[in-house]
PDB file of C-alpha atoms in Angstrom:
ATOM      1  CA  MET A 220      85.376-106.995 281.197  1.00  0.00           C
ATOM      2  CA  LYS A 221      82.342-107.548 283.222  1.00  0.00           C
ATOM      3  CA  GLN A 222      83.404-104.439 285.889  1.00  0.00           C
ATOM      4  CA  ALA A 223      83.900-102.000 283.025  1.00  0.00           C
ATOM      5  CA  THR A 224      80.201-102.985 281.372  1.00  0.00           C
ATOM      6  CA  LYS A 225      79.177-102.880 284.932  1.00  0.00           C
ATOM      7  CA  GLN A 226      80.597 -99.168 285.428  1.00  0.00           C
ATOM      8  CA  ALA A 227      79.094 -98.556 281.982  1.00  0.00           C
ATOM      9  CA  SER A 228      75.947 -98.774 283.048  1.00  0.00           C
ATOM     10  CA  LEU A 229      76.070 -96.904 285.687  1.00  0.00           C
ATOM     11  CA  PHE A 230      76.321 -94.000 283.524  1.00  0.00           C
ATOM     12  CA  ARG A 231      74.074 -94.662 281.076  1.00  0.00           C
ATOM     13  CA  GLU A 232      71.287 -92.658 280.730  1.00  0.00           C
ATOM     14  CA  ILE A 233      68.129 -94.208 282.711  1.00  0.00           C
ATOM     15  CA  ILE A 234      64.501 -94.721 282.000  1.00  0.00           C
ATOM     16  CA  VAL A 235      61.475 -94.962 284.149  1.00  0.00           C
ATOM     17  CA  ASP A 236      57.947 -96.265 283.190  1.00  0.00           C
ATOM     18  CA  ASN A 237      55.379 -94.567 286.034  1.00  0.00           C
ATOM     19  CA  PHE A 238      51.743 -95.798 286.003  1.00  0.00           C
ATOM     20  CA  ALA A 239      53.466 -98.807 284.285  1.00  0.00           C
ATOM     21  CA  GLY A 240      50.309-101.208 284.369  1.00  0.00           C
ATOM     22  CA  GLY A 241      51.127-104.971 283.267  1.00  0.00           C
ATOM     23  CA  GLY A 242      54.085-103.354 280.573  1.00  0.00           C
ATOM     24  CA  GLY A 243      52.728-101.948 277.239  1.00  0.00           C
ATOM     25  CA  ALA A 244      54.267 -98.677 277.330  1.00  0.00           C
ATOM     26  CA  SER A 245      57.711-100.657 278.263  1.00  0.00           C
ATOM     27  CA  THR A 246      57.453-102.758 275.705  1.00  0.00           C
ATOM     28  CA  GLY A 247      56.393-100.072 273.299  1.00  0.00           C
ATOM     29  CA  ILE A 248      59.302 -98.396 275.068  1.00  0.00           C
ATOM     30  CA  SER A 249      61.794-101.555 274.838  1.00  0.00           C
ATOM     31  CA  LEU A 250      60.982-102.548 270.595  1.00  0.00           C
ATOM     32  CA  ALA A 251      61.522 -98.622 269.870  1.00  0.00           C
ATOM     33  CA  ILE A 252      64.854 -98.355 271.662  1.00  0.00           C
ATOM     34  CA  GLY A 253      66.096-102.278 272.121  1.00  0.00           C
ATOM     35  CA  ARG A 254      66.427-102.630 275.421  1.00  0.00           C
ATOM     36  CA  SER A 255      64.148-102.563 278.926  1.00  0.00           C
ATOM     37  CA  VAL A 256      63.098 -99.965 280.586  1.00  0.00           C
ATOM     38  CA  ASP A 257      65.296 -99.206 283.988  1.00  0.00           C
ATOM     39  CA  ILE A 258      62.285 -98.622 286.276  1.00  0.00           C
ATOM     40  CA  ALA A 259      59.196 -99.393 286.614  1.00  0.00           C
ATOM     41  CA  ILE A 260      56.282 -97.747 289.378  1.00  0.00           C
ATOM     42  CA  ASN A 261      52.822 -99.385 289.543  1.00  0.00           C
ATOM     43  CA  HIS A 262      50.914 -99.376 293.277  1.00  0.00           C
ATOM     44  CA  ASP A 263      48.635-102.458 292.080  1.00  0.00           C
ATOM     45  CA  PRO A 264      51.199-105.252 292.902  1.00  0.00           C
ATOM     46  CA  ALA A 265      48.855-107.770 290.890  1.00  0.00           C
ATOM     47  CA  ALA A 266      50.109-105.325 287.537  1.00  0.00           C
ATOM     48  CA  ILE A 267      53.587-104.711 289.110  1.00  0.00           C
ATOM     49  CA  ALA A 268      53.722-109.393 289.420  1.00  0.00           C
ATOM     50  CA  MET A 269      52.649-108.922 285.938  1.00  0.00           C
ATOM     51  CA  HIS A 270      54.433-106.263 284.591  1.00  0.00           C
ATOM     52  CA  LYS A 271      57.638-108.198 286.045  1.00  0.00           C
ATOM     53  CA  VAL A 272      56.528-111.641 283.933  1.00  0.00           C
ATOM     54  CA  ASN A 273      57.103-109.134 281.113  1.00  0.00           C
ATOM     55  CA  HIS A 274      60.270-107.359 281.754  1.00  0.00           C
ATOM     56  CA  PRO A 275      62.477-109.464 284.215  1.00  0.00           C
ATOM     57  CA  ASP A 276      65.467-107.481 284.112  1.00  0.00           C
ATOM     58  CA  THR A 277      63.436-104.296 285.056  1.00  0.00           C
ATOM     59  CA  GLU A 278      63.470-102.787 288.460  1.00  0.00           C
ATOM     60  CA  HIS A 279      60.274-102.579 290.018  1.00  0.00           C
ATOM     61  CA  TYR A 280      58.383-100.596 292.859  1.00  0.00           C
ATOM     62  CA  CYS A 281      55.310-101.541 293.867  1.00  0.00           C
ATOM     63  CA  GLU A 282      53.726 -98.108 295.262  1.00  0.00           C
ATOM     64  CA  SER A 283      52.407 -94.812 294.309  1.00  0.00           C
ATOM     65  CA  VAL A 284      54.350 -93.039 292.005  1.00  0.00           C
ATOM     66  CA  TRP A 285      53.625 -89.817 295.213  1.00  0.00           C
ATOM     67  CA  ASP A 286      55.623 -91.785 297.763  1.00  0.00           C
ATOM     68  CA  ILE A 287      58.993 -92.183 294.937  1.00  0.00           C
ATOM     69  CA  ASP A 288      61.530 -89.718 295.070  1.00  0.00           C
ATOM     70  CA  PRO A 289      62.680 -89.485 291.774  1.00  0.00           C
ATOM     71  CA  ARG A 290      66.491 -88.980 293.221  1.00  0.00           C
ATOM     72  CA  ILE A 291      66.440 -92.041 295.070  1.00  0.00           C
ATOM     73  CA  VAL A 292      64.621 -94.317 292.218  1.00  0.00           C
ATOM     74  CA  THR A 293      67.241 -93.331 289.423  1.00  0.00           C
ATOM     75  CA  GLY A 294      70.374 -93.669 292.302  1.00  0.00           C
ATOM     76  CA  GLY A 295      71.884 -90.051 290.726  1.00  0.00           C
ATOM     77  CA  ARG A 296      71.627 -91.494 287.039  1.00  0.00           C
ATOM     78  CA  GLN A 297      70.536 -89.143 284.160  1.00  0.00           C
ATOM     79  CA  VAL A 298      66.661 -89.886 283.257  1.00  0.00           C
ATOM     80  CA  ALA A 299      66.404 -89.817 279.616  1.00  0.00           C
ATOM     81  CA  LEU A 300      63.177 -91.140 278.852  1.00  0.00           C
ATOM     82  CA  CYS A 301      60.055 -90.764 281.890  1.00  0.00           C
ATOM     83  CA  TRP A 302      57.274 -92.308 280.194  1.00  0.00           C
ATOM     84  CA  PHE A 303      53.726 -90.600 282.494  1.00  0.00           C
ATOM     85  CA  SER A 304      50.429 -93.657 281.947  1.00  0.00           C
ATOM     86  CA  PRO A 305      47.933 -91.922 284.640  1.00  0.00           C
ATOM     87  CA  ASP A 306      44.560 -92.965 284.494  1.00  0.00           C
ATOM     88  CA  CYS A 307      41.927 -91.206 282.334  1.00  0.00           C
ATOM     89  CA  LYS A 308      38.333 -93.157 282.466  1.00  0.00           C
ATOM     90  CA  HIS A 309      37.687 -92.347 285.780  1.00  0.00           C
ATOM     91  CA  PHE A 310      37.578 -87.933 284.792  1.00  0.00           C
ATOM     92  CA  SER A 311      37.366 -88.181 281.013  1.00  0.00           C
ATOM     93  CA  LYS A 312      34.559 -89.948 278.527  1.00  0.00           C
ATOM     94  CA  ALA A 313      36.848 -92.647 278.175  1.00  0.00           C
ATOM     95  CA  LYS A 314      34.998 -94.716 279.774  1.00  0.00           C
ATOM     96  CA  GLY A 315      31.740 -94.090 277.395  1.00  0.00           C
ATOM     97  CA  GLY A 316      30.301 -91.736 279.995  1.00  0.00           C
ATOM     98  CA  LYS A 317      30.522 -88.168 282.111  1.00  0.00           C
ATOM     99  CA  PRO A 318      33.713 -88.515 284.710  1.00  0.00           C
ATOM    100  CA  VAL A 319      33.288 -90.198 287.490  1.00  0.00           C
ATOM    101  CA  GLU A 320      36.080 -89.147 289.887  1.00  0.00           C
ATOM    102  CA  LYS A 321      38.004 -85.558 289.816  1.00  0.00           C
ATOM    103  CA  LYS A 322      40.243 -86.271 292.074  1.00  0.00           C
ATOM    104  CA  ILE A 323      42.544 -88.707 290.281  1.00  0.00           C
ATOM    105  CA  ARG A 324      43.176 -85.513 288.103  1.00  0.00           C
ATOM    106  CA  GLY A 325      45.669 -85.306 289.671  1.00  0.00           C
ATOM    107  CA  LEU A 326      47.809 -87.692 288.689  1.00  0.00           C
ATOM    108  CA  ALA A 327      49.593 -85.939 286.131  1.00  0.00           C
ATOM    109  CA  TRP A 328      50.235 -84.242 288.481  1.00  0.00           C
ATOM    110  CA  VAL A 329      53.372 -86.385 289.053  1.00  0.00           C
ATOM    111  CA  ALA A 330      55.232 -85.726 285.691  1.00  0.00           C
ATOM    112  CA  VAL A 331      55.836 -82.038 286.580  1.00  0.00           C
ATOM    113  CA  ARG A 332      57.024 -83.508 290.396  1.00  0.00           C
ATOM    114  CA  TRP A 333      59.529 -85.533 288.181  1.00  0.00           C
ATOM    115  CA  ALA A 334      61.106 -82.935 285.474  1.00  0.00           C
ATOM    116  CA  ALA A 335      61.248 -80.198 288.384  1.00  0.00           C
ATOM    117  CA  THR A 336      63.147 -82.729 290.370  1.00  0.00           C
TER     118      THR A 336
END
């Protein structure tokens, strides 16, 4: 029975949280669908450490979203939801002032990369 469950999970569509942070978006997704996200990605060790505490059943990658190959981390499994919450405070008015750093705008392009891959 346990082997059958393991095999079924190999064919289940997965959920990936890019820019995972401490796990707020993952918590919302989990509450909405009734299970943990499968993969969380963030470059910050402190953020990944917090995410691991909040979501111990998730597979964690402490790497830049640009260094991750979607085909490898998903293991060829279908992705049902890929969540992206790139940092916006340095190029939007969310920080309360003028945009600070324009080059960080490129983070949003990782969503296109995942979709194309």
